[in-house]
Amino acid sequence: MAAALRGLRGNGRRGGAGSGGGSPAPRDPHHTAPPSQPHRPLTLPPPARAGPAPWLWPRPAIPSLTPSLPPGLAAAAHPAGGPPLGARLLRQSCRRPAEPRAGSEPGGQLPEGVEYIPSRRGKNPMKMVGVAWYSLYARTRLGYLFYKRQVKKARERYPHGHSVSQPVGFGAVKILPIPVLSNNYSYLVIDTGSGRAAVVDPSDPLAVQAVIEEEGVLLEAILCTHKHWDHSGGNAALRQQHGSCKVYGSARDAVPELTNPLTDKEWVSVGCLRFEALVTPGHTVGHVAYVLDVAPFGGPPCLFAGDLLFLAGCGRLFEGSPETMLASLDVAVGLGEDTLLWPGHEYALECLTFASLLERDNPALERKLCWATQQRQEKRSTCPSTIGEEKSYNPFLRTHRRELQEALGLTRRSGEPCDAFRARVLSEVRRRKDLYKGT
C-alpha cells in the first residue's frame, strides 16, 4: 500500500476502473475434471516461458495489458485554472490536527487492544501522506482512483512483471507468485487434481486473469489479507469475470466485494486446498494472514502474510499499536521454523540493507543480504523465505535479542513486563525504518 502512496503527490491523472466479462453459470462443486472456461477469454500475445527447472513449473509471463485513461477522469483531475486535484487534497490532508486522540481511528471504532497510532513528535512516519490522507486512500473512492493510476503506471513500466518468479509445487498443490504493480505479489494457488484455484490479494485483475487462463483453472476463491487497494483492488473485476467466485477476508476491514467474512482460525477449502485464516491486526484493524496446509502432500505450511511480515521486515502500523503488531508477529513465529513465508511485497533488498545497519555483526544477515543483492540484480524474486530464516535476521522478529536491544540503546526498565519491553523495541525499529525509507 505504501508503495502506491509514494508516487501520488504531484500528478492528478487517474486510471479508469477495471472491467470484466459476464458472470458464468454456477458450476458443480463436485466436478473433478478441470472445467472449461465459459467466460470470454482475454486477447493476449503468446506468453513467454522461462527455462524449466527439475523442481519448478515454468513461469508464465504476464503480458502487457495497459488500458487507456477515460477522458472524464483526466478532466476531473486537472480542473481549469487550478492545481491537480491530488496536489490540492494532499496539501490539505497533510495538516496535522492540534491534538490527535490516541486510540481513535478516523472513521471507525477499533477493537479492544488495537490502538490507532498518529504521528509522534511532529515526525510523520507516513512522510507526506498524513493521517487524513491515509484515511482518504483506505476508505474512499479517491483511494481507488489513485490505485488505478498506479496499476496503469506499473503495466507500462513492467509489462511482464517487476520480478522473475518460479512456481513451486508440492504434490497436487501448485503455488504461482504473480508480480504485480511496482512491488506487490499476488499468489495463485492451484489444486492440480481438480483444476480449482484460489488467489491471494489480486492487485491487478488483468495480470491474475492472464495466469488463470494460462493455467486453465477455475477460480473459486479470493483470499484477501486486508482492505488496502494494492491488495484488494482486483476483487470486483475478478468476481465479475468468475460469477461463482467467493471473496474471503475480515469484516472489520471493509474488504471490497466481501462475500464470506472470516473469524480467527476459520478454515477455507478449495478442492484439496485448505487454508486457515489467522487474524493478525496491526497493519490494519482486520488484517488476516492465510496458512495453507500442505502436510497431506509432504510439504511445509505456507504463510501468505500480506503486509504482516516481509522478508526482513513487517508492515507499517497504520491502525495498530506496537503491542498489537508484536502479538500478531508472535502468531507467525509460532507456526514453526519450516513454514514458508510468501509476503505481499518485494521489499527484501531494502529491508535487509536496513537490518544490516542495526546488526553489523550478524553472519546470517550478511549471507542473506549478499544473496538478495544478486537476486535483485537479475530481477529475480526473493520469495519464499522461511520463518526460521526470518528469526535469524529480521529485526521485527528479534525484539527479544540483546544484541538488537543494545544496538538501539534500549534497556529494560525496572518492573517492565517482558512483552512491554519487546513492544518498545519493535516501536523503535519501526520508527527508524520509517525514517530510513518508506515501505
Tab-separated table of C-alpha atoms in Angstrom:
chain	number	residue	atom	x	y	z
A	1	MET	CA	0.000	0.000	0.000
A	2	ALA	CA	2.742	2.431	0.906
A	3	ALA	CA	4.352	1.868	-2.492
A	4	ALA	CA	1.103	3.007	-4.096
A	5	LEU	CA	1.009	6.129	-1.928
A	6	ARG	CA	4.608	7.208	-2.544
A	7	GLY	CA	4.014	8.141	-6.190
A	8	LEU	CA	0.824	10.151	-5.755
A	9	ARG	CA	1.922	13.585	-4.585
A	10	GLY	CA	2.172	15.639	-7.754
A	11	ASN	CA	0.224	14.349	-10.741
A	12	GLY	CA	-3.515	14.237	-10.788
A	13	ARG	CA	-4.249	11.740	-13.581
A	14	ARG	CA	-6.108	8.605	-12.631
A	15	GLY	CA	-6.702	5.385	-14.461
A	16	GLY	CA	-10.181	4.050	-15.098
A	17	ALA	CA	-11.927	1.314	-13.199
A	18	GLY	CA	-11.212	-2.282	-14.127
A	19	SER	CA	-13.594	-4.179	-16.375
A	20	GLY	CA	-14.538	-7.792	-16.559
A	21	GLY	CA	-16.692	-10.194	-18.573
A	22	GLY	CA	-20.119	-11.556	-17.770
A	23	SER	CA	-20.809	-13.878	-14.858
A	24	PRO	CA	-20.777	-17.577	-15.780
A	25	ALA	CA	-23.433	-20.014	-14.640
A	26	PRO	CA	-22.782	-21.789	-11.298
A	27	ARG	CA	-20.687	-24.929	-11.616
A	28	ASP	CA	-20.968	-28.296	-9.916
A	29	PRO	CA	-18.600	-28.080	-6.881
A	30	HIS	CA	-18.039	-31.849	-7.031
A	31	HIS	CA	-16.859	-31.860	-10.621
A	32	THR	CA	-13.274	-33.159	-10.612
A	33	ALA	CA	-12.093	-32.511	-14.174
A	34	PRO	CA	-10.565	-29.133	-14.980
A	35	PRO	CA	-13.621	-27.114	-16.054
A	36	SER	CA	-13.904	-25.277	-19.304
A	37	GLN	CA	-13.841	-21.502	-19.153
A	38	PRO	CA	-17.269	-20.114	-20.130
A	39	HIS	CA	-16.152	-16.507	-19.873
A	40	ARG	CA	-14.786	-14.597	-22.829
A	41	PRO	CA	-11.005	-15.061	-22.919
A	42	LEU	CA	-8.754	-12.053	-22.888
A	43	THR	CA	-6.877	-11.332	-26.099
A	44	LEU	CA	-3.248	-11.775	-25.121
A	45	PRO	CA	0.021	-12.161	-27.006
A	46	PRO	CA	1.621	-15.625	-26.707
A	47	PRO	CA	3.208	-15.832	-23.233
A	48	ALA	CA	6.952	-16.372	-22.949
A	49	ARG	CA	8.257	-19.092	-20.661
A	50	ALA	CA	11.399	-19.341	-18.617
A	51	GLY	CA	13.628	-22.389	-18.904
A	52	PRO	CA	12.350	-25.377	-16.910
A	53	ALA	CA	13.894	-26.456	-13.632
A	54	PRO	CA	13.576	-30.020	-12.314
A	55	TRP	CA	11.537	-28.995	-9.261
A	56	LEU	CA	9.721	-25.942	-10.616
A	57	TRP	CA	6.983	-25.321	-13.116
A	58	PRO	CA	7.811	-22.822	-15.876
A	59	ARG	CA	6.683	-19.306	-15.035
A	60	PRO	CA	4.011	-17.796	-17.320
A	61	ALA	CA	4.933	-14.280	-18.362
A	62	ILE	CA	2.416	-11.522	-17.692
A	63	PRO	CA	1.567	-9.747	-20.954
A	64	SER	CA	1.231	-6.033	-21.377
A	65	LEU	CA	-2.376	-5.062	-20.723
A	66	THR	CA	-2.318	-1.286	-20.470
A	67	PRO	CA	-5.771	0.347	-20.607
A	68	SER	CA	-6.465	3.891	-21.763
A	69	LEU	CA	-7.404	6.723	-19.431
A	70	PRO	CA	-11.090	7.723	-19.553
A	71	PRO	CA	-11.231	11.377	-20.646
A	72	GLY	CA	-13.684	12.221	-17.840
A	73	LEU	CA	-11.216	11.268	-15.134
A	74	ALA	CA	-8.407	13.156	-16.827
A	75	ALA	CA	-10.560	16.293	-16.978
A	76	ALA	CA	-11.626	15.955	-13.343
A	77	ALA	CA	-8.033	15.523	-12.268
A	78	HIS	CA	-6.962	18.824	-13.854
A	79	PRO	CA	-9.710	21.443	-13.286
A	80	ALA	CA	-9.296	24.601	-15.301
A	81	GLY	CA	-7.401	27.344	-13.519
A	82	GLY	CA	-6.292	25.231	-10.553
A	83	PRO	CA	-3.684	22.724	-9.489
A	84	PRO	CA	-4.263	18.987	-9.911
A	85	LEU	CA	-6.864	17.513	-7.574
A	86	GLY	CA	-4.339	15.198	-5.931
A	87	ALA	CA	-1.982	18.086	-5.155
A	88	ARG	CA	-4.766	20.161	-3.580
A	89	LEU	CA	-6.063	17.297	-1.441
A	90	LEU	CA	-2.568	16.290	-0.413
A	91	ARG	CA	-1.758	19.839	0.718
A	92	GLN	CA	-4.962	19.997	2.772
A	93	SER	CA	-4.780	16.492	4.241
A	94	CYS	CA	-1.191	16.803	5.499
A	95	ARG	CA	-2.209	19.400	8.098
A	96	ARG	CA	-1.975	17.611	11.412
A	97	PRO	CA	-4.731	18.114	13.997
A	98	ALA	CA	-3.662	20.051	17.071
A	99	GLU	CA	-4.123	17.131	19.467
A	100	PRO	CA	-4.864	13.779	17.788
A	101	ARG	CA	-6.528	11.337	20.144
A	102	ALA	CA	-4.607	8.136	20.761
A	103	GLY	CA	-6.796	5.100	20.397
A	104	SER	CA	-9.176	6.778	17.964
A	105	GLU	CA	-9.142	5.698	14.347
A	106	PRO	CA	-10.652	8.007	11.717
A	107	GLY	CA	-13.904	6.542	10.522
A	108	GLY	CA	-14.471	3.632	12.856
A	109	GLN	CA	-14.291	2.035	16.288
A	110	LEU	CA	-11.275	-0.172	16.976
A	111	PRO	CA	-11.484	-3.481	18.833
A	112	GLU	CA	-10.012	-3.848	22.287
A	113	GLY	CA	-6.228	-3.995	22.280
A	114	VAL	CA	-5.845	-2.184	18.953
A	115	GLU	CA	-4.836	1.467	19.020
A	116	TYR	CA	-4.643	3.909	16.133
A	117	ILE	CA	-1.179	5.492	16.241
A	118	PRO	CA	-0.931	9.015	14.792
A	119	SER	CA	2.325	10.812	14.039
A	120	ARG	CA	4.591	11.490	17.017
A	121	ARG	CA	6.912	14.371	17.882
A	122	GLY	CA	5.934	16.150	14.680
A	123	LYS	CA	7.576	13.450	12.527
A	124	ASN	CA	5.069	11.627	10.398
A	125	PRO	CA	6.285	8.095	9.625
A	126	MET	CA	3.972	8.214	6.619
A	127	LYS	CA	6.022	11.232	5.462
A	128	MET	CA	3.907	13.483	3.217
A	129	VAL	CA	0.846	11.296	3.358
A	130	GLY	CA	-0.567	12.123	6.776
A	131	VAL	CA	-3.303	10.533	8.829
A	132	ALA	CA	-6.129	12.193	6.896
A	133	TRP	CA	-4.578	11.229	3.588
A	134	TYR	CA	-4.291	7.611	4.693
A	135	SER	CA	-7.970	7.655	5.595
A	136	LEU	CA	-8.808	9.020	2.143
A	137	TYR	CA	-6.750	6.303	0.483
A	138	ALA	CA	-8.107	3.429	2.557
A	139	ARG	CA	-11.763	4.452	2.759
A	140	THR	CA	-12.819	6.487	-0.248
A	141	ARG	CA	-13.231	6.371	-3.999
A	142	LEU	CA	-10.281	8.729	-4.271
A	143	GLY	CA	-8.023	5.971	-2.982
A	144	TYR	CA	-9.353	3.627	-5.651
A	145	LEU	CA	-8.577	6.164	-8.379
A	146	PHE	CA	-5.046	6.506	-7.078
A	147	TYR	CA	-4.711	2.732	-7.100
A	148	LYS	CA	-5.868	2.585	-10.726
A	149	ARG	CA	-3.257	5.165	-11.654
A	150	GLN	CA	-0.562	3.035	-10.034
A	151	VAL	CA	-1.815	-0.022	-11.935
A	152	LYS	CA	-1.558	1.858	-15.219
A	153	LYS	CA	1.959	3.094	-14.484
A	154	ALA	CA	3.133	-0.355	-13.390
A	155	ARG	CA	1.759	-2.033	-16.520
A	156	GLU	CA	3.653	0.454	-18.657
A	157	ARG	CA	6.894	0.121	-16.709
A	158	TYR	CA	6.772	-3.643	-16.059
A	159	PRO	CA	4.767	-5.236	-18.908
A	160	HIS	CA	5.923	-8.697	-17.786
A	161	GLY	CA	6.010	-8.047	-14.048
A	162	HIS	CA	8.570	-6.419	-11.778
A	163	SER	CA	10.313	-9.726	-10.952
A	164	VAL	CA	11.021	-13.149	-12.399
A	165	SER	CA	9.378	-15.753	-10.189
A	166	GLN	CA	9.073	-19.526	-10.344
A	167	PRO	CA	6.064	-21.623	-9.340
A	168	VAL	CA	6.603	-24.119	-6.536
A	169	GLY	CA	4.809	-27.444	-6.203
A	170	PHE	CA	4.063	-30.000	-3.506
A	171	GLY	CA	2.187	-32.987	-4.894
A	172	ALA	CA	-1.186	-31.747	-6.103
A	173	VAL	CA	-0.535	-28.214	-4.812
A	174	LYS	CA	0.937	-25.576	-7.105
A	175	ILE	CA	1.806	-22.039	-5.964
A	176	LEU	CA	2.402	-19.350	-8.592
A	177	PRO	CA	3.682	-15.961	-7.411
A	178	ILE	CA	2.377	-13.220	-9.705
A	179	PRO	CA	4.426	-9.990	-9.628
A	180	VAL	CA	2.024	-7.055	-9.913
A	181	LEU	CA	2.142	-3.262	-9.563
A	182	SER	CA	5.649	-1.998	-8.755
A	183	ASN	CA	6.491	-4.437	-5.938
A	184	ASN	CA	3.374	-6.404	-4.932
A	185	TYR	CA	2.815	-10.133	-5.167
A	186	SER	CA	-0.449	-11.929	-5.800
A	187	TYR	CA	-0.474	-15.711	-5.468
A	188	LEU	CA	-2.481	-18.215	-7.486
A	189	VAL	CA	-2.757	-21.482	-5.546
A	190	ILE	CA	-3.994	-24.449	-7.590
A	191	ASP	CA	-5.351	-27.891	-6.803
A	192	THR	CA	-3.889	-29.547	-9.893
A	193	GLY	CA	-6.093	-32.623	-9.482
A	194	SER	CA	-9.418	-30.816	-9.825
A	195	GLY	CA	-8.302	-27.655	-11.613
A	196	ARG	CA	-9.728	-25.446	-8.874
A	197	ALA	CA	-7.804	-22.433	-7.609
A	198	ALA	CA	-7.696	-19.615	-5.087
A	199	VAL	CA	-5.909	-16.289	-5.463
A	200	VAL	CA	-4.392	-14.288	-2.620
A	201	ASP	CA	-4.555	-10.477	-2.893
A	202	PRO	CA	-5.339	-9.963	-6.603
A	203	SER	CA	-3.872	-6.479	-7.003
A	204	ASP	CA	-4.073	-6.368	-10.804
A	205	PRO	CA	-7.058	-8.357	-12.101
A	206	LEU	CA	-5.807	-8.495	-15.692
A	207	ALA	CA	-2.444	-9.935	-14.680
A	208	VAL	CA	-4.151	-12.505	-12.470
A	209	GLN	CA	-6.694	-13.380	-15.161
A	210	ALA	CA	-3.888	-13.924	-17.668
A	211	VAL	CA	-2.320	-16.546	-15.403
A	212	ILE	CA	-5.704	-18.164	-14.707
A	213	GLU	CA	-6.279	-18.580	-18.436
A	214	GLU	CA	-2.722	-19.779	-18.999
A	215	GLU	CA	-3.228	-22.473	-16.361
A	216	GLY	CA	-6.776	-23.307	-17.482
A	217	VAL	CA	-8.197	-23.388	-13.953
A	218	LEU	CA	-11.441	-22.379	-12.276
A	219	LEU	CA	-11.111	-19.542	-9.767
A	220	GLU	CA	-13.271	-20.393	-6.760
A	221	ALA	CA	-11.935	-18.114	-4.028
A	222	ILE	CA	-10.255	-14.769	-3.464
A	223	LEU	CA	-8.372	-14.661	-0.158
A	224	CYS	CA	-7.883	-11.019	0.763
A	225	THR	CA	-5.454	-10.160	3.558
A	226	HIS	CA	-6.662	-6.584	4.048
A	227	LYS	CA	-8.570	-3.674	2.573
A	228	HIS	CA	-5.759	-1.626	1.008
A	229	TRP	CA	-6.345	-1.185	-2.705
A	230	ASP	CA	-2.998	-2.643	-3.725
A	231	HIS	CA	-4.184	-5.931	-2.200
A	232	SER	CA	-7.930	-5.832	-2.872
A	233	GLY	CA	-8.291	-3.690	-5.989
A	234	GLY	CA	-8.893	-6.643	-8.313
A	235	ASN	CA	-11.685	-8.244	-6.293
A	236	ALA	CA	-14.580	-6.667	-8.171
A	237	ALA	CA	-13.289	-7.348	-11.690
A	238	LEU	CA	-12.460	-10.979	-10.913
A	239	ARG	CA	-15.850	-11.554	-9.306
A	240	GLN	CA	-17.478	-10.128	-12.415
A	241	GLN	CA	-15.403	-12.461	-14.573
A	242	HIS	CA	-15.966	-15.506	-12.329
A	243	GLY	CA	-19.514	-15.253	-11.026
A	244	SER	CA	-19.287	-18.186	-8.606
A	245	CYS	CA	-16.064	-16.924	-7.012
A	246	LYS	CA	-16.247	-16.073	-3.297
A	247	VAL	CA	-14.282	-13.336	-1.555
A	248	TYR	CA	-12.905	-14.092	1.906
A	249	GLY	CA	-11.495	-11.637	4.427
A	250	SER	CA	-12.226	-9.722	7.593
A	251	ALA	CA	-15.497	-7.855	8.051
A	252	ARG	CA	-13.592	-5.338	10.207
A	253	ASP	CA	-11.516	-4.266	7.222
A	254	ALA	CA	-14.290	-3.421	4.737
A	255	VAL	CA	-12.758	-5.687	2.091
A	256	PRO	CA	-14.250	-4.891	-1.345
A	257	GLU	CA	-16.798	-7.436	-2.628
A	258	LEU	CA	-16.549	-9.467	0.599
A	259	THR	CA	-18.936	-12.442	0.494
A	260	ASN	CA	-17.594	-14.673	3.282
A	261	PRO	CA	-16.370	-12.884	6.423
A	262	LEU	CA	-13.810	-14.886	8.381
A	263	THR	CA	-13.020	-15.199	12.054
A	264	ASP	CA	-9.758	-16.248	13.658
A	265	LYS	CA	-8.699	-19.844	12.913
A	266	GLU	CA	-11.575	-20.406	10.479
A	267	TRP	CA	-10.848	-22.731	7.536
A	268	VAL	CA	-11.413	-22.199	3.810
A	269	SER	CA	-11.444	-25.184	1.436
A	270	VAL	CA	-10.928	-25.058	-2.337
A	271	GLY	CA	-10.704	-28.532	-3.820
A	272	CYS	CA	-7.992	-30.289	-1.822
A	273	LEU	CA	-6.579	-26.951	-0.636
A	274	ARG	CA	-7.192	-25.990	2.991
A	275	PHE	CA	-6.362	-22.507	4.275
A	276	GLU	CA	-6.519	-21.399	7.900
A	277	ALA	CA	-7.317	-17.728	8.486
A	278	LEU	CA	-5.283	-16.046	11.225
A	279	VAL	CA	-6.480	-12.642	12.388
A	280	THR	CA	-3.299	-10.552	12.645
A	281	PRO	CA	-4.137	-6.866	13.259
A	282	GLY	CA	-1.537	-4.136	13.384
A	283	HIS	CA	-1.071	-3.021	9.803
A	284	THR	CA	-4.860	-2.691	9.583
A	285	VAL	CA	-7.579	-3.449	12.112
A	286	GLY	CA	-8.788	-6.551	10.300
A	287	HIS	CA	-5.625	-7.871	8.674
A	288	VAL	CA	-5.794	-11.630	8.034
A	289	ALA	CA	-2.948	-13.972	7.115
A	290	TYR	CA	-3.622	-17.354	5.488
A	291	VAL	CA	-1.812	-20.609	6.228
A	292	LEU	CA	-2.029	-23.315	3.558
A	293	ASP	CA	-1.873	-26.834	4.982
A	294	VAL	CA	0.494	-28.756	2.707
A	295	ALA	CA	1.193	-31.603	5.154
A	296	PRO	CA	-1.001	-34.105	3.227
A	297	PHE	CA	1.315	-33.592	0.245
A	298	GLY	CA	4.579	-33.753	2.153
A	299	GLY	CA	5.247	-30.012	2.203
A	300	PRO	CA	5.693	-27.396	4.936
A	301	PRO	CA	2.993	-24.905	5.956
A	302	CYS	CA	2.773	-21.890	3.645
A	303	LEU	CA	2.061	-18.489	5.187
A	304	PHE	CA	0.551	-15.891	2.849
A	305	ALA	CA	1.339	-12.937	5.068
A	306	GLY	CA	0.065	-9.919	3.153
A	307	ASP	CA	1.550	-6.890	4.905
A	308	LEU	CA	2.065	-8.581	8.262
A	309	LEU	CA	5.556	-9.886	7.566
A	310	PHE	CA	8.073	-9.346	4.778
A	311	LEU	CA	11.491	-10.791	4.183
A	312	ALA	CA	13.480	-8.924	6.895
A	313	GLY	CA	10.594	-6.524	7.513
A	314	CYS	CA	6.998	-6.008	8.591
A	315	GLY	CA	4.134	-3.735	7.607
A	316	ARG	CA	3.630	-0.207	8.887
A	317	LEU	CA	1.492	0.280	11.966
A	318	PHE	CA	-1.283	2.196	10.237
A	319	GLU	CA	-4.072	1.007	12.527
A	320	GLY	CA	-2.439	-0.771	15.426
A	321	SER	CA	-0.158	-0.292	18.392
A	322	PRO	CA	3.299	-1.863	18.720
A	323	GLU	CA	1.796	-4.241	21.267
A	324	THR	CA	-0.821	-5.372	18.754
A	325	MET	CA	1.711	-5.876	15.968
A	326	LEU	CA	4.048	-7.740	18.312
A	327	ALA	CA	1.264	-10.167	19.216
A	328	SER	CA	0.467	-10.717	15.529
A	329	LEU	CA	4.118	-11.325	14.650
A	330	ASP	CA	4.334	-13.825	17.501
A	331	VAL	CA	1.462	-15.712	15.854
A	332	ALA	CA	3.546	-16.020	12.684
A	333	VAL	CA	6.628	-17.126	14.623
A	334	GLY	CA	4.553	-19.789	16.357
A	335	LEU	CA	3.808	-21.536	13.053
A	336	GLY	CA	7.197	-23.260	13.054
A	337	GLU	CA	10.610	-22.630	11.550
A	338	ASP	CA	9.969	-24.643	8.371
A	339	THR	CA	6.929	-22.526	7.443
A	340	LEU	CA	7.354	-20.888	4.034
A	341	LEU	CA	6.787	-17.131	4.038
A	342	TRP	CA	5.065	-15.688	0.961
A	343	PRO	CA	4.996	-11.898	1.544
A	344	GLY	CA	2.789	-9.300	-0.072
A	345	HIS	CA	5.695	-7.187	-1.372
A	346	GLU	CA	9.186	-7.448	-2.831
A	347	TYR	CA	10.967	-5.412	-0.163
A	348	ALA	CA	13.819	-7.820	0.588
A	349	LEU	CA	16.814	-5.779	-0.501
A	350	GLU	CA	15.679	-2.582	1.196
A	351	CYS	CA	14.699	-4.337	4.425
A	352	LEU	CA	17.890	-6.402	4.597
A	353	THR	CA	20.010	-3.314	3.994
A	354	PHE	CA	18.231	-1.525	6.835
A	355	ALA	CA	18.606	-4.531	9.133
A	356	SER	CA	22.340	-4.615	8.409
A	357	LEU	CA	22.617	-1.092	9.823
A	358	LEU	CA	21.177	-2.290	13.129
A	359	GLU	CA	23.109	-5.549	13.471
A	360	ARG	CA	26.517	-5.113	11.901
A	361	ASP	CA	27.858	-8.475	13.089
A	362	ASN	CA	25.188	-10.972	12.049
A	363	PRO	CA	26.544	-13.654	9.669
A	364	ALA	CA	23.065	-14.892	8.715
A	365	LEU	CA	22.056	-11.362	7.798
A	366	GLU	CA	25.217	-10.807	5.763
A	367	ARG	CA	24.676	-14.009	3.795
A	368	LYS	CA	21.042	-13.218	3.079
A	369	LEU	CA	21.867	-9.675	2.006
A	370	CYS	CA	24.502	-10.920	-0.455
A	371	TRP	CA	22.052	-13.453	-1.851
A	372	ALA	CA	19.228	-10.915	-2.161
A	373	THR	CA	21.535	-8.422	-3.865
A	374	GLN	CA	22.364	-10.993	-6.527
A	375	GLN	CA	18.715	-11.963	-6.936
A	376	ARG	CA	17.574	-8.386	-7.410
A	377	GLN	CA	20.386	-7.567	-9.831
A	378	GLU	CA	18.854	-10.265	-12.024
A	379	LYS	CA	15.298	-9.087	-11.207
A	380	ARG	CA	14.554	-12.428	-9.581
A	381	SER	CA	12.015	-12.843	-6.812
A	382	THR	CA	13.306	-13.352	-3.278
A	383	CYS	CA	10.290	-15.290	-2.023
A	384	PRO	CA	9.662	-17.586	-0.357
A	385	SER	CA	11.665	-17.280	2.819
A	386	THR	CA	11.123	-19.377	5.960
A	387	ILE	CA	10.158	-18.387	9.479
A	388	GLY	CA	13.384	-19.981	10.698
A	389	GLU	CA	15.425	-17.750	8.397
A	390	GLU	CA	13.476	-14.663	9.392
A	391	LYS	CA	14.163	-15.289	13.068
A	392	SER	CA	17.892	-15.116	12.332
A	393	TYR	CA	17.915	-11.669	10.663
A	394	ASN	CA	14.504	-9.942	10.691
A	395	PRO	CA	14.735	-7.205	13.357
A	396	PHE	CA	10.969	-7.226	13.887
A	397	LEU	CA	11.218	-10.868	14.988
A	398	ARG	CA	14.317	-10.279	17.115
A	399	THR	CA	12.930	-7.875	19.705
A	400	HIS	CA	13.983	-10.337	22.416
A	401	ARG	CA	17.626	-10.368	21.314
A	402	ARG	CA	20.092	-8.469	23.487
A	403	GLU	CA	22.309	-7.521	20.539
A	404	LEU	CA	19.431	-5.692	18.856
A	405	GLN	CA	18.338	-4.009	22.077
A	406	GLU	CA	21.867	-2.744	22.684
A	407	ALA	CA	22.183	-1.536	19.097
A	408	LEU	CA	19.059	0.557	19.649
A	409	GLY	CA	20.309	1.854	23.001
A	410	LEU	CA	17.324	0.404	24.857
A	411	THR	CA	17.338	-1.265	28.266
A	412	ARG	CA	14.520	-2.882	30.157
A	413	ARG	CA	13.103	-0.699	32.895
A	414	SER	CA	12.680	-1.903	36.443
A	415	GLY	CA	9.423	-3.821	36.704
A	416	GLU	CA	8.705	-3.529	32.972
A	417	PRO	CA	6.977	-6.653	31.620
A	418	CYS	CA	8.966	-8.546	29.003
A	419	ASP	CA	6.362	-8.105	26.257
A	420	ALA	CA	6.041	-4.388	27.028
A	421	PHE	CA	9.794	-4.011	26.567
A	422	ARG	CA	9.707	-6.029	23.340
A	423	ALA	CA	6.907	-3.794	22.055
A	424	ARG	CA	9.062	-0.767	22.852
A	425	VAL	CA	11.930	-2.327	20.904
A	426	LEU	CA	9.621	-3.056	17.964
A	427	SER	CA	8.310	0.508	18.050
A	428	GLU	CA	11.848	1.898	17.867
A	429	VAL	CA	12.801	-0.420	15.000
A	430	ARG	CA	9.648	0.604	13.128
A	431	ARG	CA	10.312	4.292	13.767
A	432	ARG	CA	13.843	4.019	12.406
A	433	LYS	CA	12.667	2.016	9.408
A	434	ASP	CA	10.027	4.631	8.603
A	435	LEU	CA	12.673	7.344	8.693
A	436	TYR	CA	15.154	5.212	6.724
A	437	LYS	CA	12.826	4.718	3.766
A	438	GLY	CA	9.114	4.082	3.421
A	439	THR	CA	7.849	0.567	2.771
